[in-house]
Short mmCIF file of C-alpha atoms and ligand atoms in Angstrom, two decimals:
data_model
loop_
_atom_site.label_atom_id
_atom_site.label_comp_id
_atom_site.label_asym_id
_atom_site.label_seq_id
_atom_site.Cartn_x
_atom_site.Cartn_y
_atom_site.Cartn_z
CA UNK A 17 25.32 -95.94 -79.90
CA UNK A 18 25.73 -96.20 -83.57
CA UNK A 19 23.94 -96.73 -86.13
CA UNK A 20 26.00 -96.83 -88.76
CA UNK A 21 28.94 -98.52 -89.18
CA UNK A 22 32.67 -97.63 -91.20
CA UNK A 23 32.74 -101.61 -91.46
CA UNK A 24 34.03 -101.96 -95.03
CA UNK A 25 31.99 -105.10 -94.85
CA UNK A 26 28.91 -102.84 -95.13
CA UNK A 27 27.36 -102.83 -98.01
CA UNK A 28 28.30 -99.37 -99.85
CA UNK A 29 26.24 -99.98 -103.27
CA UNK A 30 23.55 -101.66 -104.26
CA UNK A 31 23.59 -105.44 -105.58
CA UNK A 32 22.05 -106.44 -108.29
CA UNK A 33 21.17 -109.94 -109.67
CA UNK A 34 18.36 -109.61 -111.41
CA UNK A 35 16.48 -106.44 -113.35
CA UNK A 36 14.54 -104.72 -111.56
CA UNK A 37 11.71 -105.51 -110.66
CA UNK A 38 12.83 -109.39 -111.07
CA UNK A 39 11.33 -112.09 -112.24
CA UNK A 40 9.36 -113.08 -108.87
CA UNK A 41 8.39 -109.87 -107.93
CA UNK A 42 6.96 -109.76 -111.30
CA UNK A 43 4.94 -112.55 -110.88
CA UNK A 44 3.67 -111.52 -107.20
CA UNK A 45 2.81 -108.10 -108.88
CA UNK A 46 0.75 -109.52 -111.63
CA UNK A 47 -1.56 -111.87 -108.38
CA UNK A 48 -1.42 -108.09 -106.18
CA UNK A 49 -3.22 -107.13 -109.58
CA UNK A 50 -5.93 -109.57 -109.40
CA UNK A 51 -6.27 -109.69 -105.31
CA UNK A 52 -5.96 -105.73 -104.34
CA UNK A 53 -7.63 -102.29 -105.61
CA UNK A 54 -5.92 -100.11 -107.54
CA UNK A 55 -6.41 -97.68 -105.06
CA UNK A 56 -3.96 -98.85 -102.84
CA UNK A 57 -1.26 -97.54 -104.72
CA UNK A 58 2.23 -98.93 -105.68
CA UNK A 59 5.23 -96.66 -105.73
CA UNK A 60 7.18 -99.40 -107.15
CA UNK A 61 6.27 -103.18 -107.50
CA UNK A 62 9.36 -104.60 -105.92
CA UNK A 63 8.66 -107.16 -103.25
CA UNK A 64 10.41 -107.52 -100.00
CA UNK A 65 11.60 -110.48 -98.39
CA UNK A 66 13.76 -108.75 -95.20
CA UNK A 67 15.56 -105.57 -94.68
CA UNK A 68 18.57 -103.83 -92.43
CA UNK A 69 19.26 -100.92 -91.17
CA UNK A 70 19.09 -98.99 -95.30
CA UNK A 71 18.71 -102.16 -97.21
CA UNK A 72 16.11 -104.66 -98.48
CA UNK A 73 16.58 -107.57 -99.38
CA UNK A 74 14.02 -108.23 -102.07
CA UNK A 75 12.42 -111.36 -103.46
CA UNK A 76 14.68 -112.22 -106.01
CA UNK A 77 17.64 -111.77 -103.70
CA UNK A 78 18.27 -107.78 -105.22
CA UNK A 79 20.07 -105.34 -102.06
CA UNK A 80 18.13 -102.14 -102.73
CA UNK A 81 19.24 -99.06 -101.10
CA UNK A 82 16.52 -97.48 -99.16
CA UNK A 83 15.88 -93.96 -99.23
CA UNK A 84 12.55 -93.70 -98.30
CA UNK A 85 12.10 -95.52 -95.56
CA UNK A 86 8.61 -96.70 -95.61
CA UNK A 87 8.37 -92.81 -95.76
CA UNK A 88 10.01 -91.71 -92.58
CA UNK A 89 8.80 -94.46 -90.51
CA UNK A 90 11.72 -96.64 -90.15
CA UNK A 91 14.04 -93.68 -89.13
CA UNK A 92 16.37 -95.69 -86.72
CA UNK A 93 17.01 -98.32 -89.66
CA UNK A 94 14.99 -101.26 -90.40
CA UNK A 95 14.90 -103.86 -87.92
CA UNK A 96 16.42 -101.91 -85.74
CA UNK A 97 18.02 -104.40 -83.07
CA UNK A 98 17.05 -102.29 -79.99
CA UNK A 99 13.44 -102.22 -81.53
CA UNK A 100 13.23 -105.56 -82.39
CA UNK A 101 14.29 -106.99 -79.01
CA UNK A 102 11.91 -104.50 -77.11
CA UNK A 103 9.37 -105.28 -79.29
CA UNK A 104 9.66 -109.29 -78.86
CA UNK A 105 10.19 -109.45 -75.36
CA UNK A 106 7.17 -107.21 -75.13
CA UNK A 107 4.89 -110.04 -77.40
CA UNK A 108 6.03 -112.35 -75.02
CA UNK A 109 4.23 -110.86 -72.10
CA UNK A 110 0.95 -108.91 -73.03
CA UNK A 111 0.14 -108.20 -76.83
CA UNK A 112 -3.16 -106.52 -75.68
CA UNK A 113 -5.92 -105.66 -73.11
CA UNK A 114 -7.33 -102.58 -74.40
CA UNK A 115 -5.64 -99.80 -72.44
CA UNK A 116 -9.43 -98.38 -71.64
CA UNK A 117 -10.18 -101.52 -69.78
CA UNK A 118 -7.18 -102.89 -68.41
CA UNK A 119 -4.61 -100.49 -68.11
CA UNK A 120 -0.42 -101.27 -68.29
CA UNK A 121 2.36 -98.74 -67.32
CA UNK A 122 4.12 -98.46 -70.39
CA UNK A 123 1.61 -96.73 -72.07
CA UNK A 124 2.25 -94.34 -69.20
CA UNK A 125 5.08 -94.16 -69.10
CA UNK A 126 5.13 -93.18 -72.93
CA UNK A 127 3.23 -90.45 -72.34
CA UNK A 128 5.46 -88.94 -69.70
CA UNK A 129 8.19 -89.28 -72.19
CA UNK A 130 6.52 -87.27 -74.96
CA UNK A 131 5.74 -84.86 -72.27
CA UNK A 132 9.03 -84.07 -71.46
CA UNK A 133 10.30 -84.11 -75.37
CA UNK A 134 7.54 -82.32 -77.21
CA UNK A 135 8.11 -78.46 -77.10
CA UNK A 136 7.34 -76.44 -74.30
CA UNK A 137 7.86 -76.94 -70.48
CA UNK A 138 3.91 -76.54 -69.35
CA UNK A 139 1.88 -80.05 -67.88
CA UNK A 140 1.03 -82.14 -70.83
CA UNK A 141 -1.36 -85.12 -71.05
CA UNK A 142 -0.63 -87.73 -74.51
CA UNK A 143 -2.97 -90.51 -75.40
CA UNK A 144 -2.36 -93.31 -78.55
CA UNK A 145 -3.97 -94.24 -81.40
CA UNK A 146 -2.82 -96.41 -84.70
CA UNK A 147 -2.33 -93.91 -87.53
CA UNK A 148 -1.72 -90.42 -88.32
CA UNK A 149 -4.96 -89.34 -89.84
CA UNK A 150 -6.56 -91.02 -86.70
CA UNK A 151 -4.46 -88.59 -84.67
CA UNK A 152 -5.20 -85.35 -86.50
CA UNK A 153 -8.88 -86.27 -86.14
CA UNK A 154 -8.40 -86.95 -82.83
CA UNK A 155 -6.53 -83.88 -82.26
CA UNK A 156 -9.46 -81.96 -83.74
CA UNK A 157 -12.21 -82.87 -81.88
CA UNK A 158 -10.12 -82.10 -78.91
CA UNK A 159 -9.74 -78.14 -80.52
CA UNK A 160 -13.52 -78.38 -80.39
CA UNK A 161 -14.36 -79.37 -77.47
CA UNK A 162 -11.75 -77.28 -75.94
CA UNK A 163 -12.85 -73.84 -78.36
CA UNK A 164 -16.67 -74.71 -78.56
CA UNK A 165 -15.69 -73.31 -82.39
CA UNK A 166 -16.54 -75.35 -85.74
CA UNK A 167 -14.16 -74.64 -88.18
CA UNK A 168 -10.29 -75.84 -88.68
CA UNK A 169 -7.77 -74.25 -90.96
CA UNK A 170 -5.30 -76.09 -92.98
CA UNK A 171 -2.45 -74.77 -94.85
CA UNK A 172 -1.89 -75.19 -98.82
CA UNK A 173 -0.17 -78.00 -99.77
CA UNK A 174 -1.36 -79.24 -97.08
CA UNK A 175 -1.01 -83.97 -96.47
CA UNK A 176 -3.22 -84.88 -92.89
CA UNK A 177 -4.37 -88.49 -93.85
CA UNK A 178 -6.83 -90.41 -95.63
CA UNK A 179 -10.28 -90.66 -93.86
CA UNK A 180 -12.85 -88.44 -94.15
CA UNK A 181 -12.05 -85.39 -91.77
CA UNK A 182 -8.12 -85.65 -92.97
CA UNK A 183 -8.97 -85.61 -96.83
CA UNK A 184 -11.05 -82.86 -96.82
CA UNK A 185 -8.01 -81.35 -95.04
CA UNK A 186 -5.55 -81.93 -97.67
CA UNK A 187 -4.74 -79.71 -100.89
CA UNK A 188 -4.70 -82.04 -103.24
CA UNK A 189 -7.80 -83.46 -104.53
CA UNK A 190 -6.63 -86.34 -106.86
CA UNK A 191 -6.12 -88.92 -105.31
CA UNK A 192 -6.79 -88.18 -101.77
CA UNK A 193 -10.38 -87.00 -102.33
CA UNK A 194 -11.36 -87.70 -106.30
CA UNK A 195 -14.72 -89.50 -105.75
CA UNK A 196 -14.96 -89.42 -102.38
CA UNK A 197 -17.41 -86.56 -101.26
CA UNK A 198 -19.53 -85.80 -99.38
CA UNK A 199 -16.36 -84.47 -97.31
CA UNK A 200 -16.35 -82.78 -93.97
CA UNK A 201 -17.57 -79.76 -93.32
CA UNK A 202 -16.12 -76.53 -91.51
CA UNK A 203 -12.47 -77.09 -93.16
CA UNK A 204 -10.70 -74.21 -94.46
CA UNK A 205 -7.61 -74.08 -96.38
CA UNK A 206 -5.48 -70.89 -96.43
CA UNK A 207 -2.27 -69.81 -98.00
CA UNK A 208 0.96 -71.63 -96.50
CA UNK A 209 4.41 -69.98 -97.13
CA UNK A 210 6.58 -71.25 -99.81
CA UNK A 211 9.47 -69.21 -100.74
CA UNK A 212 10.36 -71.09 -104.22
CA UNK A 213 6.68 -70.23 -105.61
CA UNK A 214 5.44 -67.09 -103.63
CA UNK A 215 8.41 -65.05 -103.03
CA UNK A 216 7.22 -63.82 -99.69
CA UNK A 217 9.14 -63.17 -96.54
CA UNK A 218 8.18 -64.45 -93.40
CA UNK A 219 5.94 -62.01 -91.78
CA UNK A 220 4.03 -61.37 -95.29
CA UNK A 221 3.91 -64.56 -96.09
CA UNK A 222 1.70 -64.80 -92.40
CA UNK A 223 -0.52 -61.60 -92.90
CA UNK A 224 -1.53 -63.13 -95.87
CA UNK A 225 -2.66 -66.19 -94.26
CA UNK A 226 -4.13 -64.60 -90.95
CA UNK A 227 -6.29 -61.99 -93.44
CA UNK A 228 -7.44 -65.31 -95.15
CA UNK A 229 -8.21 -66.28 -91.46
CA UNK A 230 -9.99 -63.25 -90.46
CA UNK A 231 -11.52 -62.00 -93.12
CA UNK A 232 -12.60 -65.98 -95.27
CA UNK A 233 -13.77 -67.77 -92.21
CA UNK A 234 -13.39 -65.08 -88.96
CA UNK A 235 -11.01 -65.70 -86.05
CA UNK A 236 -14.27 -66.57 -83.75
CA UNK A 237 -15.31 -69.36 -85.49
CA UNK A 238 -12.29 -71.12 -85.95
CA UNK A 239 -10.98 -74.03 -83.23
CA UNK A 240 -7.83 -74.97 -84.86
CA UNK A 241 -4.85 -73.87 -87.13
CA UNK A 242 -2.74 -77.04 -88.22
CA UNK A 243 0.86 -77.01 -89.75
CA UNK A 244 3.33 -79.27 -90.44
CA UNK A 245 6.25 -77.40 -90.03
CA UNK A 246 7.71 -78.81 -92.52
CA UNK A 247 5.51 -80.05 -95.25
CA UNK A 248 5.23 -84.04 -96.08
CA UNK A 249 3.22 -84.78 -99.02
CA UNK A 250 3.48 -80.78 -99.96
CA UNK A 251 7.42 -81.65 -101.21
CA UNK A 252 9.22 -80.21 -97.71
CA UNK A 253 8.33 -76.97 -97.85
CA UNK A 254 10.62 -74.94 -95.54
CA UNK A 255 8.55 -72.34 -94.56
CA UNK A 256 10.13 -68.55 -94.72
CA UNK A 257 11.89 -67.70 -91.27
CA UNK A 258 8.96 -65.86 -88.96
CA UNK A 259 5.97 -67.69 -90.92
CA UNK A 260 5.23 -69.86 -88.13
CA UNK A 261 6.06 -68.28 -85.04
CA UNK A 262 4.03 -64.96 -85.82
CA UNK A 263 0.77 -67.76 -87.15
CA UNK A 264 0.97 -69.18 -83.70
CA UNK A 265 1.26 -65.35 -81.96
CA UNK A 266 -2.12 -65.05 -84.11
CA UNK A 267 -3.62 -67.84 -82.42
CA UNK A 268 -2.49 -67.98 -79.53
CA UNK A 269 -4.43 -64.24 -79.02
CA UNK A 270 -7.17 -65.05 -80.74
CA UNK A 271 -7.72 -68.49 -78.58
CA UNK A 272 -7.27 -70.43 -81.86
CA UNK A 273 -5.88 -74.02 -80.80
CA UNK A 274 -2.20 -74.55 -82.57
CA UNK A 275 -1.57 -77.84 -83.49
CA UNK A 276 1.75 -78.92 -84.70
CA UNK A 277 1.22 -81.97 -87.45
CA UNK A 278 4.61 -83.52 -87.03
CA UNK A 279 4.02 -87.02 -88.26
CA UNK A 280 6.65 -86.90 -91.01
CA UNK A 281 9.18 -84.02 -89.61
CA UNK A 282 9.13 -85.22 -85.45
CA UNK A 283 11.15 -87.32 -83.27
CA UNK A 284 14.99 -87.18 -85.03
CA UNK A 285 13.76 -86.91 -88.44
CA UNK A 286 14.94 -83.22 -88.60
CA UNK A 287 17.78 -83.24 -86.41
CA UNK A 288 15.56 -82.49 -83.60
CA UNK A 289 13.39 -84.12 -81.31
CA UNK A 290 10.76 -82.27 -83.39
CA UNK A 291 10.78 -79.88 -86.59
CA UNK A 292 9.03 -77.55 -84.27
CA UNK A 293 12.23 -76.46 -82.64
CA UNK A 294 13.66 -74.95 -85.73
CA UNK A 295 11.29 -72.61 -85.98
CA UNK A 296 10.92 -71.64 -81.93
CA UNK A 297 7.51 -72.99 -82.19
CA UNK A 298 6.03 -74.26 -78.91
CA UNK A 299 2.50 -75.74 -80.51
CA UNK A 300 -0.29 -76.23 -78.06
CA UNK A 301 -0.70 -79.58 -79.53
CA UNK A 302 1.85 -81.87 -81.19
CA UNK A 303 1.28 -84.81 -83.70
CA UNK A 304 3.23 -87.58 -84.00
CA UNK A 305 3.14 -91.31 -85.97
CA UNK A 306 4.79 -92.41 -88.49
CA UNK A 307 8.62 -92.84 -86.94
CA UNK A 308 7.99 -93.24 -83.37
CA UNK A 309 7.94 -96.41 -82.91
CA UNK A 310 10.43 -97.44 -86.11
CA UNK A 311 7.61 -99.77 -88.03
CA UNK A 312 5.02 -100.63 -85.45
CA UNK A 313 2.06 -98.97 -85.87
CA UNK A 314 1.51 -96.02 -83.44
CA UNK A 315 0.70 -92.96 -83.08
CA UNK A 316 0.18 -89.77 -80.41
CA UNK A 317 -1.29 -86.42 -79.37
CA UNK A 318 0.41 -84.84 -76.63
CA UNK A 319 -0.93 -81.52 -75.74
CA UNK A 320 -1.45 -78.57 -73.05
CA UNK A 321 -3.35 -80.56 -70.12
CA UNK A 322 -5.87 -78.28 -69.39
CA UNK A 323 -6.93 -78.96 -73.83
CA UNK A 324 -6.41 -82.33 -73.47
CA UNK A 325 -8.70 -82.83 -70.72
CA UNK A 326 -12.06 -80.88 -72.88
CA UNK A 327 -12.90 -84.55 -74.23
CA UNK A 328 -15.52 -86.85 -71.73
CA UNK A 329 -14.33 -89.75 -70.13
CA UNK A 330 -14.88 -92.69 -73.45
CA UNK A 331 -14.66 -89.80 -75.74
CA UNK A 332 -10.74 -90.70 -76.70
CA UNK A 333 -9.74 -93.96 -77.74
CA UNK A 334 -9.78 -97.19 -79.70
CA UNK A 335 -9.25 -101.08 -79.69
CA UNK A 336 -5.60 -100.99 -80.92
CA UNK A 337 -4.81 -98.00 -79.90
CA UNK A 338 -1.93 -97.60 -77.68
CA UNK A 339 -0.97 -101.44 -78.48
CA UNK A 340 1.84 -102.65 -75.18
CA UNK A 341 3.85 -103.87 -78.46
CA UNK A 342 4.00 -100.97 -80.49
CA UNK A 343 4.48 -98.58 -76.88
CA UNK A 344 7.63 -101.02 -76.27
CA UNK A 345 8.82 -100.56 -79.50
CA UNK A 346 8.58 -96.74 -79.16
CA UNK A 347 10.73 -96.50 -75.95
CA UNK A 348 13.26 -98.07 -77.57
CA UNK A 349 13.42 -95.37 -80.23
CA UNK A 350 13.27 -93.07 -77.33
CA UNK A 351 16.02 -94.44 -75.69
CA UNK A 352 17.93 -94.39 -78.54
CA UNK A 353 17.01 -90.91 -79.46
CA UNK A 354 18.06 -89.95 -76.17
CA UNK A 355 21.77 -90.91 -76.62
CA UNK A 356 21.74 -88.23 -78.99
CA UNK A 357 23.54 -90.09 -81.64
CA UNK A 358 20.51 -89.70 -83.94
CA UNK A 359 20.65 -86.31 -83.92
CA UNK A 360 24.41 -86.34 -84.82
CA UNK A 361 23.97 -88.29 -87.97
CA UNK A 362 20.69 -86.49 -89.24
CA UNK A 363 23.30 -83.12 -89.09
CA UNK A 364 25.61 -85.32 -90.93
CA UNK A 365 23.15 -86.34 -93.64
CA UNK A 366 21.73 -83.17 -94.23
CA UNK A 367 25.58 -81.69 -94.61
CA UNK A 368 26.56 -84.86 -97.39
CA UNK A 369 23.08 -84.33 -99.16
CA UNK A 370 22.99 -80.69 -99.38
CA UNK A 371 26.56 -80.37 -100.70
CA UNK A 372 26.27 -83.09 -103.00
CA UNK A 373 23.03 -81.70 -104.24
CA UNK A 374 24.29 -78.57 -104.57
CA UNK A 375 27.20 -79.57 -106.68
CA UNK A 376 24.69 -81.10 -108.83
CA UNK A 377 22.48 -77.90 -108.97
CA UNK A 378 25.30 -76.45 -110.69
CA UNK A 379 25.47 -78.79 -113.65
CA UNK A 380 22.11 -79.20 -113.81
CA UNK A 381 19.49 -75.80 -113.76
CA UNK A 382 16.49 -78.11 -113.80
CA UNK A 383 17.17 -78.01 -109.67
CA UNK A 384 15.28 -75.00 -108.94
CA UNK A 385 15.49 -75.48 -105.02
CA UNK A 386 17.37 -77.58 -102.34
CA UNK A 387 15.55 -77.73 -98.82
CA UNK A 388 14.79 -79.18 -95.71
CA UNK A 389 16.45 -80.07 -92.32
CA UNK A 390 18.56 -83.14 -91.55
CA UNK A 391 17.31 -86.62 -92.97
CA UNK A 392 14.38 -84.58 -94.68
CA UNK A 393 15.98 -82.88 -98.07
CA UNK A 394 14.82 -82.88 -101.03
CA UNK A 395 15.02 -81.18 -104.61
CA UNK A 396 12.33 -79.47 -106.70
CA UNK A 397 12.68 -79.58 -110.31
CA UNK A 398 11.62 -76.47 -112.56
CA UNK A 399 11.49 -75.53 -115.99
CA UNK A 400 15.01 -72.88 -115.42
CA UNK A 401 13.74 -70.28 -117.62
CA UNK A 402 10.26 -69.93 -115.79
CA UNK A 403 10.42 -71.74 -112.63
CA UNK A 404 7.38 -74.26 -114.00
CA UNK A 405 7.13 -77.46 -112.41
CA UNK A 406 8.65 -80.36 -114.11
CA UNK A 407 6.56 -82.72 -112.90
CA UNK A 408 7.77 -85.98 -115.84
CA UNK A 409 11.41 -85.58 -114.23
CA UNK A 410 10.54 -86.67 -110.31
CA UNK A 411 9.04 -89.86 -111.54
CA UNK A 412 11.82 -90.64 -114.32
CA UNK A 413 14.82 -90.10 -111.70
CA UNK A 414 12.95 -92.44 -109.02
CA UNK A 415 12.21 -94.94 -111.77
CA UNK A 416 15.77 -94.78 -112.86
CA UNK A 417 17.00 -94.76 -109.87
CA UNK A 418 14.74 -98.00 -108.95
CA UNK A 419 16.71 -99.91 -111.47
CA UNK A 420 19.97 -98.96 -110.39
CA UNK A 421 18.84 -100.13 -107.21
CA UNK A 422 18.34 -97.00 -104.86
CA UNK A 423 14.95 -96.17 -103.73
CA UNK A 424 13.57 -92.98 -103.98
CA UNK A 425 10.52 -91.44 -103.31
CA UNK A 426 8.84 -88.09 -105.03
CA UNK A 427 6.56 -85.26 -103.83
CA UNK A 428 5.06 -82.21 -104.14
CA UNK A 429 1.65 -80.74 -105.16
CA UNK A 430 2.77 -81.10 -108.70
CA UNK A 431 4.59 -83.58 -108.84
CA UNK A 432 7.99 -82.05 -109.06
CA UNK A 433 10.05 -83.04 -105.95
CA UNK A 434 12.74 -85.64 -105.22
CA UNK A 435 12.59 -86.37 -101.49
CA UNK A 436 15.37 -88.29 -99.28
CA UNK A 437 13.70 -89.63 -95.85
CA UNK A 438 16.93 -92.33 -95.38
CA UNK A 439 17.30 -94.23 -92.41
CA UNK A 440 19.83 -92.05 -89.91
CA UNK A 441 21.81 -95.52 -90.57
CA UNK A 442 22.94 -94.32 -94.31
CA UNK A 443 26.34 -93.68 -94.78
CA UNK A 444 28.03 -90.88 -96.83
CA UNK A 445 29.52 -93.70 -99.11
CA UNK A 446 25.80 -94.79 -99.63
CA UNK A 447 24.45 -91.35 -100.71
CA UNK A 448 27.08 -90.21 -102.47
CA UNK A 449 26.40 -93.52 -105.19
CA UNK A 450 22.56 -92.36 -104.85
CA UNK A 451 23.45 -88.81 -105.82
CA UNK A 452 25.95 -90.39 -108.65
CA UNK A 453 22.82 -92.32 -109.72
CA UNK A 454 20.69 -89.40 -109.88
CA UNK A 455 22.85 -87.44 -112.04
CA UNK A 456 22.71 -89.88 -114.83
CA UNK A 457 18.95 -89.05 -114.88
CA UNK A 458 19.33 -85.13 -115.41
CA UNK A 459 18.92 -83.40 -118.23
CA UNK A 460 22.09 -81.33 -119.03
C1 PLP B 504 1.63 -89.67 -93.27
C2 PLP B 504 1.09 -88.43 -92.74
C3 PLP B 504 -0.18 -88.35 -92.15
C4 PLP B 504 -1.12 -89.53 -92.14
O1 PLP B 504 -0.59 -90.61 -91.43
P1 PLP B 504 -1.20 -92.08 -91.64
O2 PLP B 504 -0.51 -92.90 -90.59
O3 PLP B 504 -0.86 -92.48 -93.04
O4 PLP B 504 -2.67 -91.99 -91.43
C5 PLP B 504 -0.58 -87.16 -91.60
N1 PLP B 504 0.22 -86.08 -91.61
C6 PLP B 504 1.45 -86.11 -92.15
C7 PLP B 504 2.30 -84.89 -92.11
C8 PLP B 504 1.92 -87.27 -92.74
O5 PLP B 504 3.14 -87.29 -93.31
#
């Protein structure tokens, strides 16, 4: 298998023919205006017409290089052809019957697949749903019904989703919550480990968390601990080596319920089948969404049998969820994660974006920290003298990057991080022009 290709008749830059954004994504912008909320934000008002493995093709005919991928959902590359041919041939059968009333085997048949790849060789039971917030709620009324306990601790800097458990879960208030209260009860955040900005090792950075645990909200009360092991939203924080492994020792003998969020990190993103592995984590519950099925809307908890099975028969569910066109779409990602060939070019990434980064770091102090795992790096810019955020910088480099054509996305709690979730399709060529562009957007 291969995803990406030494071709020379693959595109290696960007092409340009009009500014960006052109003139008819301009003028679609200015009806989005009149016809959508603000609230549904816009990272940049460039309008797609079709896209390829790391390219769209925008309105005006501009080949923008992708580097966000729909934020780490279209990991495999857009349109991905295995995808797109399960996915059709699987419209052409059955689109939907509700999997609660009339049942089909590849739903199944997903599930024993995500058994066998999530961490951890104990029986495992999955069901679907659409989104990822619909999966962490999901994934915590299954901790309470399994603990009989209220309350569920999030980390710092923590992203879970946008409805009303999930945003009283996250750190940040504006946007995710800013008007929104009342929010849900029983949700605790604690510290998180983040070497940049707390210094801590491992192991203290996790008795400072399980004293917030024991002594804030009391290990008896609480059903679930959630991490992403490595933080989204939160600008990829890599947490210090021991953090999570001695958090999940703390749960594990306190009967806390451990559930792995890995809707940004799992299923290739990281080099692994999930981020999980890095850190020897086997979670009792894992999370995932947003790549699984390489566009199509799904999403999963798989977890210990024995939890999975605390919910009542109708308990679990939805209309969509677990849609036979979105399940074909994820085998195919499956099978093509199976090949191992993802994994092979997320260790190449990582390898061409870390040393390219890091030869930038050296020209340019504002780059306080490089991090992450595979196709999940990013950059977090700082004031050198002090370490401050520099939060102005993150959106000036992705809006001059924009116009040169590459798309980038930012991150971070304040604002401050560059993040790269490329398609495993990118090429070296293609991200060494990105990290060209970049440069000319750094400050000396
Ligand atoms: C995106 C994301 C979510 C929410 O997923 P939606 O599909 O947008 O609801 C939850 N957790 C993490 C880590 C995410 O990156």
């Amino acid at each position: 298998m291969t995803l990406t290709t030494a071709d020379p008749g693959v595109l290696q830059r960007p092409e340009l023919v009009t500014e960006i954004p052109g003139p008819k994504s301009r003028e679609i912008h200015a009806r989005r205006e009149r016809a959508v909320p603000r609230g549904v934000g816009c990272a940049l008002p460039i309008y797609v017409d079709h896209a390829d493995g790391a390219w769209l093709t925008d309105v005006d005919g501009n080949r923008l290089l992708d580097l966000g991928s729909g934020i780490g959902v279209t990991t495999l590359g857009h349109t991905q052809p295995a995808v797109v041919a399960a996915a059709k041939e699987q419209l052409d059968r059955v689109s939907h019957t509700l999997f609660t009333v009339t049942p089909y085997e590849n739903y199944v048949r997903l599930a024993e697949r995500l058994a066998q790849h999530t961490p951890g060789a104990h029986a495992k039971k999955t069901f679907f749903v659409n989104s990822g917030a619909e999966a962490v709620e999901n994934a915590v009324k299954i901790a309470r019904a399994h603990t009989g306990r209220r309350v569920v601790a999030a980390l710092d800097h923590a992203f879970h989703g946008r409805t009303n458990l999930t945003m009283a879960m996250n750190h940040r208030a504006a946007p995710y919550g800013t008007g929104f209260g009342p929010f849900a009860p029983d949700v605790q955040r604690v510290p998180n480990s983040y070497p940049l900005r707390d210094g801590l090792t491992g192991p203290q950075a996790a008795a400072r968390t399980i004293e917030y645990l024991e002594q804030r909200i009391g290990a008896s009360d609480i059903a679930a601990v959630i991490a992403e092991p490595i933080q989204g939203e939160g600008g990829f924080v890599v947490p210090a080596e021991g953090y999570l492994p001695a958090l999940q020792e703390w749960a594990t003998a306190n009967g806390v319920v451990f559930i792995a969020d890995e809707i940004q990190a799992g299923l290739g993103r990281t080099g692994t089948w999930f981020a999980s592995e890095l850190f020897g984590l086997v979670p009792d519950l894992v999370l995932t969404a947003k790549g699984i099925a390489d566009g199509l809307p799904l999403a999963g908890i798989t977890g210990r049998a024995e939890i999975m099975d605390s919910a009542l028969p109708g308990g679990l569910g939805g209309t969509f969820g677990g849609n036979p066109v979105s399940i074909a779409a994820a085998h195919a990602v499956l099978d093509l994660l199976e090949t191992g060939g993802p994994f092979a070019e997320a260790a190449r990434i990582e390898e061409a974006l870390t040393r390219g980064l890091r030869e930038l770091a050296r020209d340019h102090a504002a780059i306080g920290d490089i991090r992450g795992h595979g196709a999940m790096i990013a950059f977090e810019l700082v004031e050198p003298s002090t370490a401050a955020p520099l939060a102005g910088l993150a959106a000036d480099i992705a809006a001059h990057a924009a116009r040169r054509g590459v798309l980038l996305l930012t991150a971070g709690s304040y604002g401050n991080v560059v993040r790269f979730l490329p398609s495993l399709a990118v090429t070296d060529a293609q991200i060494d022009y990105a990290l060209e562009v970049i440069a000319e957007a750094l400050p000396d």
